[in-house]
Amino acid sequence: MDVDLIFKIAGIGMVAAILHMVLEKSGKQEYAYLTTLVGVIIVLGVVINLVSQLFSDIKVLFRLY
Amino acid sequence: MEIMQIVGLGIIATILIVILKESRPEFAVLLSIVTGVIIFLLIVPQLVYVVDTISSLSSRANVDISYFNTIVKIIGMAYLVEFASQISRDAGQDSIAMKIELGGKVLIMVLAIPILLALMDLIIKILP
């Protein structure tokens, strides 16, 4: 499994946090919130793919179908 | 060795989550979900091996295969419920965790009822 996915997501999280702070300091609260939202959506897409793969593996493994 | 990988992964992910927690808590929750899923996907091959050996043992001891399937199903559902309720508990939503566990218990109970009925029939047959 791609272990570097954890570092990618942590990186996106830190970049989003820094962007949020920078935009907030420069007075653009709405853009700050939007960048954080975009970051969360990207990471959510990755997480949903991973969770769906987990569910299919569990379905086959534990004969849950 | 998988165990080194799992332990290292868990520690690194915990540190990253602590970093992300105070500035962006939503990424911390997402990171904990991803770590849990990756660690489970690491152990799936071993788990397949265990389940296959147990099923071959039970079929050799001509135990009814449907009972074994129900047991494996219940174990899988229990793991899934535990996985989801721990995640929502980490995120601080204890009420959602309780609801997930309640749903899991009810569904496991529904799965266990056929076995209970079979047991009752057996007992009634044995009694004089």
PDB file of C-alpha atoms in Angstrom:
ATOM      1  CA  MET A   1       0.000   0.000   0.000  1.00  0.00           C
ATOM      2  CA  ASP A   2       1.408   3.458  -0.743  1.00  0.00           C
ATOM      3  CA  VAL A   3       2.752   4.505   2.621  1.00  0.00           C
ATOM      4  CA  ASP A   4       3.730   7.894   1.278  1.00  0.00           C
ATOM      5  CA  LEU A   5       0.019   8.743   1.079  1.00  0.00           C
ATOM      6  CA  ILE A   6       0.208   9.682   4.758  1.00  0.00           C
ATOM      7  CA  PHE A   7       2.990  12.175   4.086  1.00  0.00           C
ATOM      8  CA  LYS A   8       1.133  13.606   1.063  1.00  0.00           C
ATOM      9  CA  ILE A   9      -1.969  14.232   3.146  1.00  0.00           C
ATOM     10  CA  ALA A  10       0.061  15.708   5.997  1.00  0.00           C
ATOM     11  CA  GLY A  11       1.774  17.978   3.455  1.00  0.00           C
ATOM     12  CA  ILE A  12      -1.525  19.145   1.993  1.00  0.00           C
ATOM     13  CA  GLY A  13      -2.795  19.778   5.510  1.00  0.00           C
ATOM     14  CA  MET A  14       0.219  21.904   6.439  1.00  0.00           C
ATOM     15  CA  VAL A  15       0.117  23.851   3.170  1.00  0.00           C
ATOM     16  CA  ALA A  16      -3.585  24.543   3.707  1.00  0.00           C
ATOM     17  CA  ALA A  17      -2.920  25.647   7.289  1.00  0.00           C
ATOM     18  CA  ILE A  18      -0.125  28.026   6.213  1.00  0.00           C
ATOM     19  CA  LEU A  19      -2.191  29.412   3.340  1.00  0.00           C
ATOM     20  CA  HIS A  20      -5.064  29.946   5.751  1.00  0.00           C
ATOM     21  CA  MET A  21      -2.857  31.915   8.134  1.00  0.00           C
ATOM     22  CA  VAL A  22      -1.242  33.983   5.363  1.00  0.00           C
ATOM     23  CA  LEU A  23      -4.571  34.873   3.803  1.00  0.00           C
ATOM     24  CA  GLU A  24      -6.064  35.643   7.203  1.00  0.00           C
ATOM     25  CA  LYS A  25      -3.206  37.982   8.124  1.00  0.00           C
ATOM     26  CA  SER A  26      -3.612  39.780   4.793  1.00  0.00           C
ATOM     27  CA  GLY A  27      -7.249  40.397   5.666  1.00  0.00           C
ATOM     28  CA  LYS A  28      -8.908  37.977   3.168  1.00  0.00           C
ATOM     29  CA  GLN A  29     -10.873  35.726   5.551  1.00  0.00           C
ATOM     30  CA  GLU A  30     -13.195  34.339   2.865  1.00  0.00           C
ATOM     31  CA  TYR A  31     -10.306  33.255   0.597  1.00  0.00           C
ATOM     32  CA  ALA A  32      -8.611  31.663   3.593  1.00  0.00           C
ATOM     33  CA  TYR A  33     -11.708  29.617   4.317  1.00  0.00           C
ATOM     34  CA  LEU A  34     -12.033  28.675   0.630  1.00  0.00           C
ATOM     35  CA  THR A  35      -8.444  27.402   0.366  1.00  0.00           C
ATOM     36  CA  THR A  36      -8.955  25.286   3.477  1.00  0.00           C
ATOM     37  CA  LEU A  37     -12.170  23.931   1.986  1.00  0.00           C
ATOM     38  CA  VAL A  38     -10.400  23.027  -1.274  1.00  0.00           C
ATOM     39  CA  GLY A  39      -7.648  21.267   0.673  1.00  0.00           C
ATOM     40  CA  VAL A  40     -10.188  19.280   2.677  1.00  0.00           C
ATOM     41  CA  ILE A  41     -12.083  18.286  -0.479  1.00  0.00           C
ATOM     42  CA  ILE A  42      -8.912  17.035  -2.205  1.00  0.00           C
ATOM     43  CA  VAL A  43      -7.909  14.980   0.824  1.00  0.00           C
ATOM     44  CA  LEU A  44     -11.493  13.738   1.199  1.00  0.00           C
ATOM     45  CA  GLY A  45     -11.408  12.407  -2.376  1.00  0.00           C
ATOM     46  CA  VAL A  46      -8.259  10.442  -1.611  1.00  0.00           C
ATOM     47  CA  VAL A  47      -9.686   9.150   1.679  1.00  0.00           C
ATOM     48  CA  ILE A  48     -12.944   8.046   0.063  1.00  0.00           C
ATOM     49  CA  ASN A  49     -11.043   6.041  -2.573  1.00  0.00           C
ATOM     50  CA  LEU A  50      -8.990   4.390   0.157  1.00  0.00           C
ATOM     51  CA  VAL A  51     -12.016   3.597   2.327  1.00  0.00           C
ATOM     52  CA  SER A  52     -13.926   2.119  -0.615  1.00  0.00           C
ATOM     53  CA  GLN A  53     -10.960  -0.136  -1.326  1.00  0.00           C
ATOM     54  CA  LEU A  54     -10.918  -1.136   2.355  1.00  0.00           C
ATOM     55  CA  PHE A  55     -14.634  -1.974   2.257  1.00  0.00           C
ATOM     56  CA  SER A  56     -14.245  -4.111  -0.882  1.00  0.00           C
ATOM     57  CA  ASP A  57     -11.313  -5.967   0.701  1.00  0.00           C
ATOM     58  CA  ILE A  58     -13.294  -6.565   3.897  1.00  0.00           C
ATOM     59  CA  LYS A  59     -16.325  -7.684   1.897  1.00  0.00           C
ATOM     60  CA  VAL A  60     -14.242 -10.348   0.151  1.00  0.00           C
ATOM     61  CA  LEU A  61     -12.245 -11.308   3.215  1.00  0.00           C
ATOM     62  CA  PHE A  62     -15.086 -11.681   5.729  1.00  0.00           C
ATOM     63  CA  ARG A  63     -17.572 -12.972   3.087  1.00  0.00           C
ATOM     64  CA  LEU A  64     -19.895 -10.100   3.994  1.00  0.00           C
ATOM     65  CA  TYR A  65     -21.624  -9.911   0.624  1.00  0.00           C
TER      66      TYR A  65
ATOM     67  CA  MET B   1       8.702  -7.540   8.697  1.00  0.00           C
ATOM     68  CA  GLU B   2       5.193  -6.081   8.746  1.00  0.00           C
ATOM     69  CA  ILE B   3       5.306  -5.326  12.445  1.00  0.00           C
ATOM     70  CA  MET B   4       8.156  -2.818  12.079  1.00  0.00           C
ATOM     71  CA  GLN B   5       6.306  -1.112   9.269  1.00  0.00           C
ATOM     72  CA  ILE B   6       3.073  -0.919  11.257  1.00  0.00           C
ATOM     73  CA  VAL B   7       4.731   0.425  14.411  1.00  0.00           C
ATOM     74  CA  GLY B   8       6.805   2.973  12.502  1.00  0.00           C
ATOM     75  CA  LEU B   9       3.818   4.082  10.489  1.00  0.00           C
ATOM     76  CA  GLY B  10       1.685   4.489  13.608  1.00  0.00           C
ATOM     77  CA  ILE B  11       4.272   6.609  15.418  1.00  0.00           C
ATOM     78  CA  ILE B  12       4.985   8.850  12.432  1.00  0.00           C
ATOM     79  CA  ALA B  13       1.275   9.336  11.749  1.00  0.00           C
ATOM     80  CA  THR B  14       0.661  10.188  15.420  1.00  0.00           C
ATOM     81  CA  ILE B  15       3.349  12.877  15.325  1.00  0.00           C
ATOM     82  CA  LEU B  16       1.947  14.347  12.088  1.00  0.00           C
ATOM     83  CA  ILE B  17      -1.544  14.342  13.569  1.00  0.00           C
ATOM     84  CA  VAL B  18      -0.349  16.183  16.667  1.00  0.00           C
ATOM     85  CA  ILE B  19       1.264  18.799  14.426  1.00  0.00           C
ATOM     86  CA  LEU B  20      -1.898  19.240  12.401  1.00  0.00           C
ATOM     87  CA  LYS B  21      -4.281  19.061  15.335  1.00  0.00           C
ATOM     88  CA  GLU B  22      -4.145  22.575  16.702  1.00  0.00           C
ATOM     89  CA  SER B  23      -4.089  24.474  13.410  1.00  0.00           C
ATOM     90  CA  ARG B  24      -6.268  22.279  11.138  1.00  0.00           C
ATOM     91  CA  PRO B  25      -8.161  19.609  13.178  1.00  0.00           C
ATOM     92  CA  GLU B  26     -10.121  18.307  10.139  1.00  0.00           C
ATOM     93  CA  PHE B  27      -6.883  17.165   8.491  1.00  0.00           C
ATOM     94  CA  ALA B  28      -5.946  15.378  11.713  1.00  0.00           C
ATOM     95  CA  VAL B  29      -9.136  13.303  11.562  1.00  0.00           C
ATOM     96  CA  LEU B  30      -8.605  12.544   7.864  1.00  0.00           C
ATOM     97  CA  LEU B  31      -4.997  11.543   8.555  1.00  0.00           C
ATOM     98  CA  SER B  32      -6.073   9.169  11.351  1.00  0.00           C
ATOM     99  CA  ILE B  33      -8.612   7.549   9.007  1.00  0.00           C
ATOM    100  CA  VAL B  34      -5.967   7.067   6.302  1.00  0.00           C
ATOM    101  CA  THR B  35      -3.493   5.613   8.804  1.00  0.00           C
ATOM    102  CA  GLY B  36      -6.054   3.141  10.103  1.00  0.00           C
ATOM    103  CA  VAL B  37      -6.960   2.027   6.589  1.00  0.00           C
ATOM    104  CA  ILE B  38      -3.321   1.662   5.460  1.00  0.00           C
ATOM    105  CA  ILE B  39      -2.396  -0.382   8.531  1.00  0.00           C
ATOM    106  CA  PHE B  40      -5.359  -2.683   7.947  1.00  0.00           C
ATOM    107  CA  LEU B  41      -4.501  -3.092   4.253  1.00  0.00           C
ATOM    108  CA  LEU B  42      -0.987  -4.129   5.338  1.00  0.00           C
ATOM    109  CA  ILE B  43      -2.322  -7.055   7.369  1.00  0.00           C
ATOM    110  CA  VAL B  44      -5.041  -8.235   4.930  1.00  0.00           C
ATOM    111  CA  PRO B  45      -2.851 -10.971   3.298  1.00  0.00           C
ATOM    112  CA  GLN B  46      -2.083 -12.514   6.699  1.00  0.00           C
ATOM    113  CA  LEU B  47      -5.743 -12.306   7.669  1.00  0.00           C
ATOM    114  CA  VAL B  48      -6.761 -14.095   4.444  1.00  0.00           C
ATOM    115  CA  TYR B  49      -4.320 -16.869   5.334  1.00  0.00           C
ATOM    116  CA  VAL B  50      -5.771 -17.234   8.839  1.00  0.00           C
ATOM    117  CA  VAL B  51      -9.383 -17.305   7.651  1.00  0.00           C
ATOM    118  CA  ASP B  52      -8.619 -19.849   4.923  1.00  0.00           C
ATOM    119  CA  THR B  53      -6.823 -22.227   7.307  1.00  0.00           C
ATOM    120  CA  ILE B  54      -9.658 -22.016   9.834  1.00  0.00           C
ATOM    121  CA  SER B  55     -12.274 -22.654   7.143  1.00  0.00           C
ATOM    122  CA  SER B  56     -10.334 -25.668   5.827  1.00  0.00           C
ATOM    123  CA  LEU B  57     -10.058 -26.993   9.408  1.00  0.00           C
ATOM    124  CA  SER B  58     -13.789 -26.532  10.001  1.00  0.00           C
ATOM    125  CA  SER B  59     -14.699 -28.188   6.693  1.00  0.00           C
ATOM    126  CA  ARG B  60     -12.398 -31.152   7.542  1.00  0.00           C
ATOM    127  CA  ALA B  61     -14.171 -31.482  10.924  1.00  0.00           C
ATOM    128  CA  ASN B  62     -17.403 -31.454   8.818  1.00  0.00           C
ATOM    129  CA  VAL B  63     -18.793 -28.544  10.831  1.00  0.00           C
ATOM    130  CA  ASP B  64     -21.685 -26.971   8.900  1.00  0.00           C
ATOM    131  CA  ILE B  65     -20.003 -24.334   6.691  1.00  0.00           C
ATOM    132  CA  SER B  66     -22.876 -21.856   7.109  1.00  0.00           C
ATOM    133  CA  TYR B  67     -22.148 -21.532  10.838  1.00  0.00           C
ATOM    134  CA  PHE B  68     -18.511 -20.774  10.111  1.00  0.00           C
ATOM    135  CA  ASN B  69     -19.536 -18.209   7.486  1.00  0.00           C
ATOM    136  CA  THR B  70     -21.785 -16.521  10.023  1.00  0.00           C
ATOM    137  CA  ILE B  71     -18.966 -16.386  12.546  1.00  0.00           C
ATOM    138  CA  VAL B  72     -16.575 -14.840  10.012  1.00  0.00           C
ATOM    139  CA  LYS B  73     -19.271 -12.369   8.974  1.00  0.00           C
ATOM    140  CA  ILE B  74     -19.829 -11.339  12.587  1.00  0.00           C
ATOM    141  CA  ILE B  75     -16.089 -10.853  13.103  1.00  0.00           C
ATOM    142  CA  GLY B  76     -15.928  -8.663   9.991  1.00  0.00           C
ATOM    143  CA  MET B  77     -18.890  -6.570  11.066  1.00  0.00           C
ATOM    144  CA  ALA B  78     -17.464  -6.197  14.570  1.00  0.00           C
ATOM    145  CA  TYR B  79     -14.176  -4.960  13.115  1.00  0.00           C
ATOM    146  CA  LEU B  80     -15.913  -2.456  10.845  1.00  0.00           C
ATOM    147  CA  VAL B  81     -18.096  -1.116  13.654  1.00  0.00           C
ATOM    148  CA  GLU B  82     -15.041  -0.792  15.905  1.00  0.00           C
ATOM    149  CA  PHE B  83     -13.119   0.999  13.136  1.00  0.00           C
ATOM    150  CA  ALA B  84     -15.859   3.554  12.521  1.00  0.00           C
ATOM    151  CA  SER B  85     -16.759   4.158  16.160  1.00  0.00           C
ATOM    152  CA  GLN B  86     -13.110   4.711  17.157  1.00  0.00           C
ATOM    153  CA  ILE B  87     -12.692   7.270  14.366  1.00  0.00           C
ATOM    154  CA  SER B  88     -15.748   9.257  15.430  1.00  0.00           C
ATOM    155  CA  ARG B  89     -14.680   8.972  19.069  1.00  0.00           C
ATOM    156  CA  ASP B  90     -11.243  10.388  18.185  1.00  0.00           C
ATOM    157  CA  ALA B  91     -12.983  13.282  16.484  1.00  0.00           C
ATOM    158  CA  GLY B  92     -14.864  13.917  19.725  1.00  0.00           C
ATOM    159  CA  GLN B  93     -18.294  12.720  18.539  1.00  0.00           C
ATOM    160  CA  ASP B  94     -19.057  10.144  21.237  1.00  0.00           C
ATOM    161  CA  SER B  95     -22.784  10.153  20.491  1.00  0.00           C
ATOM    162  CA  ILE B  96     -22.208   9.152  16.863  1.00  0.00           C
ATOM    163  CA  ALA B  97     -19.831   6.424  18.040  1.00  0.00           C
ATOM    164  CA  MET B  98     -22.548   5.047  20.320  1.00  0.00           C
ATOM    165  CA  LYS B  99     -25.091   5.080  17.465  1.00  0.00           C
ATOM    166  CA  ILE B 100     -22.696   3.188  15.179  1.00  0.00           C
ATOM    167  CA  GLU B 101     -22.083   0.615  17.901  1.00  0.00           C
ATOM    168  CA  LEU B 102     -25.837   0.269  18.514  1.00  0.00           C
ATOM    169  CA  GLY B 103     -26.445  -0.375  14.812  1.00  0.00           C
ATOM    170  CA  GLY B 104     -23.617  -2.888  14.724  1.00  0.00           C
ATOM    171  CA  LYS B 105     -24.955  -4.775  17.741  1.00  0.00           C
ATOM    172  CA  VAL B 106     -28.442  -5.016  16.255  1.00  0.00           C
ATOM    173  CA  LEU B 107     -27.143  -6.288  12.905  1.00  0.00           C
ATOM    174  CA  ILE B 108     -24.868  -8.838  14.592  1.00  0.00           C
ATOM    175  CA  MET B 109     -27.829  -9.999  16.672  1.00  0.00           C
ATOM    176  CA  VAL B 110     -29.846 -10.502  13.500  1.00  0.00           C
ATOM    177  CA  LEU B 111     -27.017 -12.639  12.100  1.00  0.00           C
ATOM    178  CA  ALA B 112     -26.769 -14.706  15.272  1.00  0.00           C
ATOM    179  CA  ILE B 113     -30.487 -15.605  15.496  1.00  0.00           C
ATOM    180  CA  PRO B 114     -30.385 -18.582  13.058  1.00  0.00           C
ATOM    181  CA  ILE B 115     -27.613 -20.150  15.138  1.00  0.00           C
ATOM    182  CA  LEU B 116     -29.642 -19.639  18.314  1.00  0.00           C
ATOM    183  CA  LEU B 117     -32.662 -21.321  16.719  1.00  0.00           C
ATOM    184  CA  ALA B 118     -30.567 -24.269  15.603  1.00  0.00           C
ATOM    185  CA  LEU B 119     -29.194 -24.564  19.135  1.00  0.00           C
ATOM    186  CA  MET B 120     -32.681 -24.527  20.635  1.00  0.00           C
ATOM    187  CA  ASP B 121     -33.847 -27.249  18.239  1.00  0.00           C
ATOM    188  CA  LEU B 122     -30.835 -29.352  19.206  1.00  0.00           C
ATOM    189  CA  ILE B 123     -31.548 -28.922  22.919  1.00  0.00           C
ATOM    190  CA  ILE B 124     -35.219 -29.759  22.519  1.00  0.00           C
ATOM    191  CA  LYS B 125     -34.278 -32.905  20.606  1.00  0.00           C
ATOM    192  CA  ILE B 126     -31.861 -33.985  23.358  1.00  0.00           C
ATOM    193  CA  LEU B 127     -34.321 -33.471  26.196  1.00  0.00           C
ATOM    194  CA  PRO B 128     -36.384 -36.637  26.859  1.00  0.00           C
TER     195      PRO B 128
END
